[in-house]
Amino acid sequence: MGTVRILFLLFSLYVLLLMDASIAQMPGFISLDCGGSENFTDEIGLNWSPDNYMLRGKIANISVANETRRQYTTLRYFPADNNKYCYRLNVISRTRYLIRATFLYGDFDNNNVYPKFDISFGPTHWAMIVISDANTIESQELIFLATDPTISICLSNATTGQPFISTLELRQFNGSIYFNQYENQFFLSVSARINFGAESDAPVRYPDDPFDRIWQSDSVKKANYLVDVAPGTEKIATRMPIDVSRDERPPEKVMQTAVVGRNGSLTYRLNLDGFPASGWAFSYFAEIEDLGPSDTRKFRLVLPGNSDLSKAVVNIQENAQGKYRLYEPGYYNLSLPFVLSFRFGKTSDSTMGPLLNAMEINKYLRKSDGSADVPTLAALTAAYSSAEWAQEGGDPCLPAPWSWVECSSDPQPSIVSIKLSGKNLSGPIPVEFTKLSGLVALWLDNNSLSGPIPDFSGCPNLKIMHLEDNRLNGDLPSSLADLPNLRELYVQNNLLSGKVPSGLLDKDLVLNYTGNVDLRKGGNGGKHRNIIIGSTVGAVVLLIATITSCILMPKGKKTRKQGKFQPSLTSQKLVSTLGDTAAEAAHYFPLSEIEDATKNFERKIGSGGFGVVYYGRLEDGKEIAVKVLTNDSFQSKREFSNEVSLLSRIHHRNLVQFLGYCQEDGKSILVYEFMHNGTLKEHLYGLLTHGRGINWIKRLEIAEDAAKGIEYLHTGCVPSIIHRDLKTSNILLDKNMRAKVSDFGLSKLAVDGASHVSSIVRGTVGYLDPEYYISQQLTDKSDVYSFGVILLELISGQEAISNESFGMNCRNIVQWAKMHIESGDIQGIIDPRLHDYDIQSMWKIAEKALMCVQAHGSMRPSISEVIKEIQDAITIEKGAETAREGSSDEISRHSAHSSLNLVSLDLVASEHYLSIDDSITRPAAR
Ligand SMILES: *[C@@H]1O[C@H](CO)[C@@H](O)[C@H](O)[C@H]1NC(C)=O
Ligand SMILES: *[C@@H]1O[C@H](CO)[C@@H](O)[C@H](O)[C@H]1NC(C)=O
Ligand SMILES: *[C@@H]1O[C@H](CO)[C@@H](O)[C@H](O)[C@H]1NC(C)=O
Ligand SMILES: *[C@@H]1O[C@H](CO)[C@@H](O)[C@H](O)[C@H]1NC(C)=O
Ligand SMILES: *[C@@H]1O[C@H](CO)[C@@H](O)[C@H](O)[C@H]1NC(C)=O
Ligand SMILES: *[C@@H]1O[C@H](CO)[C@@H](O)[C@H](O)[C@H]1NC(C)=O
Ligand SMILES: *[C@@H]1O[C@H](CO)[C@@H](O)[C@H](O)[C@H]1NC(C)=O
């Protein structure tokens, strides 16, 4: 009986322990519910605790439809001042962690401009948090190797609104996960972590991933704007266990699903936040299909512009040494673009198409060294750990200095000023101050400091010392006289004694030592106490000294702050007239500055629906385009400033950069970067054609650039933006003839979720989507229509509307081109100025253009599909170009006439042509 009972007890204990282990979250997890009030455990088993040790900032409760998770219903926000606000977390040195910060705005401050602020990891700028939707959670993740026992995560004002934070999550890794040779100099900033073939939209995370990484489902397009999925792509899944116990240990659940390319290819295009940059990029594979005895699955990665990478062949089962086992090839250091297109293509001898379970791309983020005086100030603040001023956390100077510190503007800043007046300091003057070699000003007045004045000869730059109103005793050290730059020394009202060193008296210096009962002037030892030196020369010296110090001071204190916070009178005026902060999002140009830059609107460079555009040059030499809006463009100032703050949030290399605005004297003005090569229209038809015009490949590149800009408006902005007025005069060319789209954003935003917005029809005849014109229902397909017209113009060199060119009864390029293309007569529409082109690429674009100008929006392709086609055409054209140039390699044989072959002649099909030396860029198989 006894043994049975004991066994039973042991068994129960065992079960209990097991249960306990399954409930308890991983050690090394910290989940902070910012603004929360008590501990709780969420539905997935994470233990959240409030950030109530954070004494700064304020708490807000928010409510957002469909977001019931408790940690997101509260947040903590901070003033938008010059300070930074830091969370300090304990970590274990030499251990790797994931840190995740999330932000759900929820309109907590009812401001009509979304916040935009900075987050930093210690001294390193981590990211700018840009809120673009009140109900969407923004998230940033960083993988790091801890080098100290604590880390600081700090928020600070960047542009608009108040910095805030919803959660801060720290997750500890195991063993050598994410080990890399760059980890001492770089963090890994998580850009994409995608679970392919996911069974639902929900991300996979804890407890499926014991480290609580978040694996986005590939069916949620918004995550990385995953598009361009190849035909024949199928999702597959298994319930078999997968051996994932190596490398980065992706969760089993993620590895149990995959996509396969039944037609031989897997293709994807996705956005990588923070890129172009160097990144860490790995794919996760496990064979989860049953292959027949004669089946093989071999494939290669194809990255445009990175043909070297395509040499290595993946054979999952062989590489992983078995089925249902992880194989994780990848690159530790790969340059990747913002928009990444990649393809896995089967090798010619493989029977099965490629398979992909998951992938992860992280950006290298260089660690900042931090400011020069970190150890010294750490020792100081440690000694006063309970004082509020000692708890600001993070680096003393970076990215914003502590409130009582000023720093130099060097790349590695040092401390130039300390202001601790009236902070209740007691005990001796901390020796740390004497170690700040860059110190210029020291304010320790109005404290209870006692003991002697230490030796400050380690601070040769000291100019101003305020030690008055303390309880310092002992001598006034003669070493002070040796400080070459000392101009002001205040030691009045202390308990100093002895003689004032003659060196100090002889020095050109403001010195106040009144109120020290036992301190007397040197030399004659007379009864004169309370003397200011040079009393005979008297006021004059004092005056000069004061003046000099006033002139010198700003120089000494020259920190980055100064320029940043210079308020311009006019912008203050504007803010007060608007009465809100909307305008702060964008840079304000005073009218006088614009008048100077444009020499009073001297040179007109264009005009359009919104107004007239002038050339300008700012004082710093930057060239600008100044658009003076026609007066009735905006009904109210409020509307104007809202539009402007929206504009300032749209950034893409293929969109003309918005620099700022001005609204004075009844003028509403927008300032853009100046585009040196004018509009596409001018190059196609205008004076800039130089007889010959731009060649076909250049036209294709311009089309690609413009389409990418449009794609960004459609898919990269939330809510998405419909341009509404695309035309060749709105496509501008920079110095290098790269194209950017202009005149975007000054229109109603597309309503998220709904498929159209109804508004008064706007657009330009010839480019206007007929469906939109009739129904007045605007969709992104209206832009696709206009873009189709632009493609036809690029092919033909004809204007969209013309009275002469198109022959009888036809004034419209669409009708005319359609007629020719559909009857197979493409030659009849090709611009006679074009000579070297490949007819196949011309066909591709012509056919796509016709798709774009279909009568019904639903039949038109998305702009992303159009980009794909343009890129294919460019590939064909480049191949053909090589051939024309007479190089006789493998490609040229295929090219000149039947470039159809070229389309399929990618790096996969022709192995012999590729495999020169596999070893050079073999992926790191771990
Ligand atoms: C909340 O949890 C933290 C650790 O997660 C613990 O230190 C603290 O004592 C808990 N507070 C309460 C009130 O239970
Ligand atoms: C937020 O909600 C909690 C609980 O309902 C309440 O105690 C607290 O006062 C609220 N805080 C603010 C700032 O409204
Ligand atoms: C909120 O949830 C409802 C029902 O689940 C859904 O119809 C709606 O689209 C969701 N709204 C948002 C903004 O996610
Ligand atoms: C926040 O930073 C922006 C940009 O530097 C600045 O214009 C603004 O005045 C700052 N806000 C405050 C309250 O200092
Ligand atoms: C972490 O490592 C330890 C020891 O190597 C191992 O027992 C444990 O299972 C690992 N944890 C996870 C989540 O892999
Ligand atoms: C993909 O393969 C399927 C069947 O194998 C075929 O019906 C389909 O046309 C193919 N699609 C493409 C684009 O090749
Ligand atoms: C010197 O300090 C005393 C006491 O604070 C003050 O009354 C006096 O005006 C000061 N003298 C000068 C010249 O600043």
Short mmCIF file of N, CA, C and O in Angstrom, two decimals, residues 319-394:
data_model
loop_
_atom_site.label_atom_id
_atom_site.label_comp_id
_atom_site.label_asym_id
_atom_site.label_seq_id
_atom_site.Cartn_x
_atom_site.Cartn_y
_atom_site.Cartn_z
N ASN A 319 19.59 17.80 -48.10
CA ASN A 319 20.26 18.77 -47.25
C ASN A 319 19.90 18.60 -45.79
O ASN A 319 20.73 18.80 -44.90
N ALA A 320 18.64 18.24 -45.54
CA ALA A 320 18.21 18.11 -44.15
C ALA A 320 18.49 16.71 -43.61
O ALA A 320 18.26 16.44 -42.44
N GLN A 321 18.95 15.85 -44.46
CA GLN A 321 19.21 14.45 -44.11
C GLN A 321 17.95 13.75 -43.63
O GLN A 321 17.95 13.08 -42.61
N GLY A 322 16.90 13.95 -44.38
CA GLY A 322 15.68 13.20 -44.08
C GLY A 322 14.45 14.04 -44.31
O GLY A 322 14.52 15.26 -44.48
N LYS A 323 13.32 13.34 -44.30
CA LYS A 323 12.04 14.06 -44.41
C LYS A 323 11.70 14.69 -43.07
O LYS A 323 12.24 14.30 -42.03
N TYR A 324 10.78 15.59 -43.08
CA TYR A 324 10.27 16.21 -41.85
C TYR A 324 11.41 16.73 -40.97
O TYR A 324 11.37 16.62 -39.75
N ARG A 325 12.43 17.21 -41.62
CA ARG A 325 13.55 17.79 -40.86
C ARG A 325 13.87 19.17 -41.44
O ARG A 325 13.77 19.38 -42.64
N LEU A 326 14.30 20.02 -40.56
CA LEU A 326 14.59 21.40 -40.96
C LEU A 326 15.88 21.50 -41.77
O LEU A 326 16.89 20.91 -41.42
N TYR A 327 15.82 22.25 -42.85
CA TYR A 327 17.03 22.69 -43.55
C TYR A 327 16.93 24.20 -43.71
O TYR A 327 15.90 24.71 -44.16
N GLU A 328 17.97 24.88 -43.31
CA GLU A 328 17.87 26.34 -43.22
C GLU A 328 19.03 27.03 -43.93
O GLU A 328 19.98 27.46 -43.30
N PRO A 329 18.97 27.15 -45.24
CA PRO A 329 20.04 27.88 -45.92
C PRO A 329 19.75 29.38 -45.91
O PRO A 329 18.59 29.78 -45.78
N GLY A 330 20.78 30.15 -46.05
CA GLY A 330 20.55 31.59 -46.06
C GLY A 330 21.84 32.36 -46.17
O GLY A 330 22.90 31.78 -46.41
N TYR A 331 21.73 33.64 -46.02
CA TYR A 331 22.88 34.52 -46.18
C TYR A 331 23.00 35.43 -44.96
O TYR A 331 22.03 36.04 -44.55
N TYR A 332 24.20 35.49 -44.46
CA TYR A 332 24.43 36.34 -43.29
C TYR A 332 24.56 37.80 -43.68
O TYR A 332 24.40 38.67 -42.85
N ASN A 333 24.92 38.04 -44.92
CA ASN A 333 25.16 39.43 -45.28
C ASN A 333 24.80 39.61 -46.73
O ASN A 333 25.57 39.28 -47.61
N LEU A 334 23.62 40.12 -46.96
CA LEU A 334 23.10 40.21 -48.31
C LEU A 334 22.51 41.60 -48.48
O LEU A 334 21.78 42.08 -47.61
N SER A 335 22.85 42.26 -49.58
CA SER A 335 22.23 43.56 -49.85
C SER A 335 20.87 43.32 -50.47
O SER A 335 20.77 42.63 -51.48
N LEU A 336 19.86 43.90 -49.89
CA LEU A 336 18.52 43.68 -50.41
C LEU A 336 17.82 45.02 -50.62
O LEU A 336 18.08 45.98 -49.90
N PRO A 337 16.93 45.07 -51.63
CA PRO A 337 16.20 46.30 -51.92
C PRO A 337 14.96 46.43 -51.04
O PRO A 337 14.60 45.49 -50.32
N PHE A 338 14.31 47.57 -51.12
CA PHE A 338 13.07 47.77 -50.37
C PHE A 338 11.97 46.85 -50.90
O PHE A 338 11.23 46.24 -50.15
N VAL A 339 11.88 46.78 -52.23
CA VAL A 339 10.90 45.85 -52.80
C VAL A 339 11.67 44.63 -53.30
O VAL A 339 12.44 44.73 -54.24
N LEU A 340 11.47 43.53 -52.63
CA LEU A 340 12.23 42.33 -52.96
C LEU A 340 11.36 41.40 -53.80
O LEU A 340 10.27 41.00 -53.38
N SER A 341 11.86 41.06 -54.99
CA SER A 341 11.21 40.02 -55.79
C SER A 341 12.12 38.81 -55.75
O SER A 341 13.31 38.95 -55.94
N PHE A 342 11.56 37.68 -55.47
CA PHE A 342 12.41 36.49 -55.58
C PHE A 342 11.62 35.35 -56.16
O PHE A 342 10.39 35.39 -56.24
N ARG A 343 12.34 34.36 -56.58
CA ARG A 343 11.71 33.24 -57.24
C ARG A 343 12.49 32.00 -56.87
O ARG A 343 13.73 32.01 -56.81
N PHE A 344 11.79 30.93 -56.57
CA PHE A 344 12.43 29.63 -56.49
C PHE A 344 11.99 28.88 -57.73
O PHE A 344 10.78 28.75 -57.98
N GLY A 345 12.94 28.41 -58.54
CA GLY A 345 12.59 27.71 -59.77
C GLY A 345 13.18 26.32 -59.75
O GLY A 345 14.33 26.13 -59.32
N LYS A 346 12.42 25.35 -60.20
CA LYS A 346 12.94 23.97 -60.18
C LYS A 346 14.05 23.83 -61.22
O LYS A 346 14.06 24.53 -62.23
N THR A 347 14.97 22.95 -60.95
CA THR A 347 16.03 22.69 -61.93
C THR A 347 15.44 21.82 -63.03
O THR A 347 14.40 21.17 -62.84
N SER A 348 16.10 21.78 -64.15
CA SER A 348 15.51 21.07 -65.29
C SER A 348 15.41 19.57 -65.04
O SER A 348 14.56 18.90 -65.61
N ASP A 349 16.24 19.04 -64.16
CA ASP A 349 16.18 17.59 -63.94
C ASP A 349 15.31 17.23 -62.73
O ASP A 349 15.30 16.08 -62.29
N SER A 350 14.59 18.20 -62.18
CA SER A 350 13.76 17.91 -61.01
C SER A 350 12.34 17.60 -61.46
O SER A 350 11.82 18.22 -62.39
N THR A 351 11.72 16.63 -60.80
CA THR A 351 10.35 16.31 -61.20
C THR A 351 9.34 17.16 -60.44
O THR A 351 8.23 17.37 -60.91
N MET A 352 9.70 17.64 -59.27
CA MET A 352 8.75 18.39 -58.45
C MET A 352 9.15 19.87 -58.41
O MET A 352 10.33 20.21 -58.47
N GLY A 353 8.15 20.70 -58.26
CA GLY A 353 8.42 22.13 -58.13
C GLY A 353 8.95 22.46 -56.74
O GLY A 353 8.95 21.62 -55.84
N PRO A 354 9.39 23.69 -56.55
CA PRO A 354 9.99 24.10 -55.28
C PRO A 354 8.98 24.14 -54.13
O PRO A 354 7.77 24.18 -54.36
N LEU A 355 9.52 24.11 -52.92
CA LEU A 355 8.69 24.12 -51.71
C LEU A 355 9.31 25.11 -50.73
O LEU A 355 10.53 25.20 -50.63
N LEU A 356 8.48 25.84 -50.03
CA LEU A 356 8.99 26.84 -49.07
C LEU A 356 8.09 26.86 -47.84
O LEU A 356 6.88 27.02 -47.95
N ASN A 357 8.69 26.67 -46.67
CA ASN A 357 7.91 26.66 -45.44
C ASN A 357 7.87 28.03 -44.76
O ASN A 357 6.85 28.45 -44.23
N ALA A 358 9.02 28.69 -44.72
CA ALA A 358 9.05 29.96 -44.00
C ALA A 358 10.30 30.72 -44.40
O ALA A 358 11.22 30.15 -44.97
N MET A 359 10.28 32.00 -44.09
CA MET A 359 11.52 32.73 -44.30
C MET A 359 11.59 33.94 -43.39
O MET A 359 10.58 34.38 -42.83
N GLU A 360 12.80 34.40 -43.20
CA GLU A 360 13.01 35.46 -42.24
C GLU A 360 14.09 36.39 -42.77
O GLU A 360 15.15 35.94 -43.20
N ILE A 361 13.79 37.68 -42.76
CA ILE A 361 14.77 38.66 -43.22
C ILE A 361 14.90 39.74 -42.15
O ILE A 361 13.91 40.32 -41.71
N ASN A 362 16.12 39.96 -41.71
CA ASN A 362 16.39 40.97 -40.69
C ASN A 362 17.41 41.96 -41.23
O ASN A 362 18.30 41.58 -41.97
N LYS A 363 17.24 43.19 -40.82
CA LYS A 363 18.16 44.22 -41.28
C LYS A 363 19.24 44.47 -40.23
O LYS A 363 18.95 44.48 -39.04
N TYR A 364 20.46 44.65 -40.69
CA TYR A 364 21.52 45.00 -39.75
C TYR A 364 21.41 46.48 -39.37
O TYR A 364 21.35 47.34 -40.24
N LEU A 365 21.36 46.72 -38.09
CA LEU A 365 21.24 48.09 -37.59
C LEU A 365 22.50 48.35 -36.76
O LEU A 365 22.74 47.67 -35.76
N ARG A 366 23.30 49.30 -37.22
CA ARG A 366 24.58 49.52 -36.55
C ARG A 366 24.38 50.08 -35.15
O ARG A 366 23.62 51.01 -34.94
N LYS A 367 25.07 49.49 -34.19
CA LYS A 367 24.99 49.98 -32.82
C LYS A 367 25.77 51.28 -32.70
O LYS A 367 26.86 51.39 -33.25
N SER A 368 25.22 52.21 -31.98
CA SER A 368 25.97 53.44 -31.72
C SER A 368 26.93 53.19 -30.56
O SER A 368 26.62 52.44 -29.64
N ASP A 369 28.09 53.82 -30.64
CA ASP A 369 29.06 53.66 -29.55
C ASP A 369 28.59 54.37 -28.29
O ASP A 369 29.10 54.11 -27.21
N GLY A 370 27.67 55.28 -28.44
CA GLY A 370 27.23 56.04 -27.28
C GLY A 370 28.15 57.20 -27.03
O GLY A 370 29.18 57.37 -27.69
N SER A 371 27.79 58.03 -26.08
CA SER A 371 28.59 59.22 -25.86
C SER A 371 29.83 58.88 -25.04
O SER A 371 29.97 57.80 -24.49
N ALA A 372 30.73 59.85 -24.99
CA ALA A 372 32.06 59.59 -24.45
C ALA A 372 32.05 59.39 -22.93
O ALA A 372 32.87 58.66 -22.39
N ASP A 373 31.13 60.02 -22.24
CA ASP A 373 31.22 60.07 -20.78
C ASP A 373 30.29 59.09 -20.07
O ASP A 373 29.93 59.31 -18.92
N VAL A 374 29.90 58.05 -20.78
CA VAL A 374 28.93 57.12 -20.20
C VAL A 374 29.36 56.54 -18.85
O VAL A 374 28.61 56.62 -17.87
N PRO A 375 30.58 55.98 -18.74
CA PRO A 375 30.94 55.35 -17.46
C PRO A 375 30.95 56.36 -16.31
O PRO A 375 30.48 56.07 -15.21
N THR A 376 31.45 57.56 -16.60
CA THR A 376 31.53 58.57 -15.56
C THR A 376 30.14 58.94 -15.04
O THR A 376 29.89 58.98 -13.84
N LEU A 377 29.21 59.16 -16.00
CA LEU A 377 27.87 59.53 -15.55
C LEU A 377 27.13 58.35 -14.94
O LEU A 377 26.29 58.53 -14.05
N ALA A 378 27.48 57.14 -15.38
CA ALA A 378 26.84 55.97 -14.77
C ALA A 378 27.24 55.89 -13.30
O ALA A 378 26.40 55.64 -12.42
N ALA A 379 28.53 56.16 -13.02
CA ALA A 379 28.98 56.13 -11.63
C ALA A 379 28.28 57.21 -10.82
O ALA A 379 27.87 57.00 -9.68
N LEU A 380 28.11 58.38 -11.44
CA LEU A 380 27.46 59.49 -10.75
C LEU A 380 26.00 59.15 -10.42
O LEU A 380 25.56 59.30 -9.28
N THR A 381 25.27 58.69 -11.44
CA THR A 381 23.84 58.44 -11.20
C THR A 381 23.65 57.25 -10.26
O THR A 381 22.68 57.22 -9.50
N ALA A 382 24.59 56.31 -10.29
CA ALA A 382 24.48 55.18 -9.36
C ALA A 382 24.58 55.68 -7.93
O ALA A 382 23.90 55.18 -7.02
N ALA A 383 25.44 56.69 -7.71
CA ALA A 383 25.61 57.20 -6.37
C ALA A 383 24.38 57.98 -5.88
O ALA A 383 24.19 58.16 -4.69
N TYR A 384 23.56 58.44 -6.79
CA TYR A 384 22.35 59.17 -6.41
C TYR A 384 21.10 58.44 -6.89
O TYR A 384 20.14 59.06 -7.33
N SER A 385 21.16 57.11 -6.83
CA SER A 385 20.16 56.31 -7.55
C SER A 385 18.73 56.64 -7.16
O SER A 385 17.81 56.39 -7.94
N SER A 386 18.52 57.21 -5.97
CA SER A 386 17.12 57.47 -5.62
C SER A 386 16.65 58.84 -6.08
O SER A 386 15.46 59.13 -6.03
N ALA A 387 17.57 59.68 -6.55
CA ALA A 387 17.15 61.02 -6.99
C ALA A 387 16.47 60.93 -8.34
O ALA A 387 16.87 60.15 -9.21
N GLU A 388 15.46 61.76 -8.53
CA GLU A 388 14.70 61.69 -9.77
C GLU A 388 15.57 62.01 -10.99
O GLU A 388 15.47 61.37 -12.02
N TRP A 389 16.45 63.01 -10.82
CA TRP A 389 17.26 63.41 -11.98
C TRP A 389 18.19 62.31 -12.44
O TRP A 389 18.65 62.30 -13.58
N ALA A 390 18.49 61.36 -11.55
CA ALA A 390 19.43 60.29 -11.90
C ALA A 390 18.74 59.13 -12.60
O ALA A 390 19.36 58.13 -12.91
N GLN A 391 17.45 59.25 -12.82
CA GLN A 391 16.70 58.10 -13.34
C GLN A 391 16.23 58.26 -14.77
O GLN A 391 15.34 57.57 -15.21
N GLU A 392 16.82 59.19 -15.48
CA GLU A 392 16.30 59.40 -16.84
C GLU A 392 16.63 58.24 -17.76
O GLU A 392 15.90 57.97 -18.70
N GLY A 393 17.74 57.56 -17.48
CA GLY A 393 18.01 56.32 -18.21
C GLY A 393 18.57 56.56 -19.61
O GLY A 393 18.54 57.65 -20.14
N GLY A 394 19.08 55.48 -20.20
CA GLY A 394 19.64 55.56 -21.55
C GLY A 394 20.98 56.27 -21.53
O GLY A 394 21.61 56.45 -20.49
#
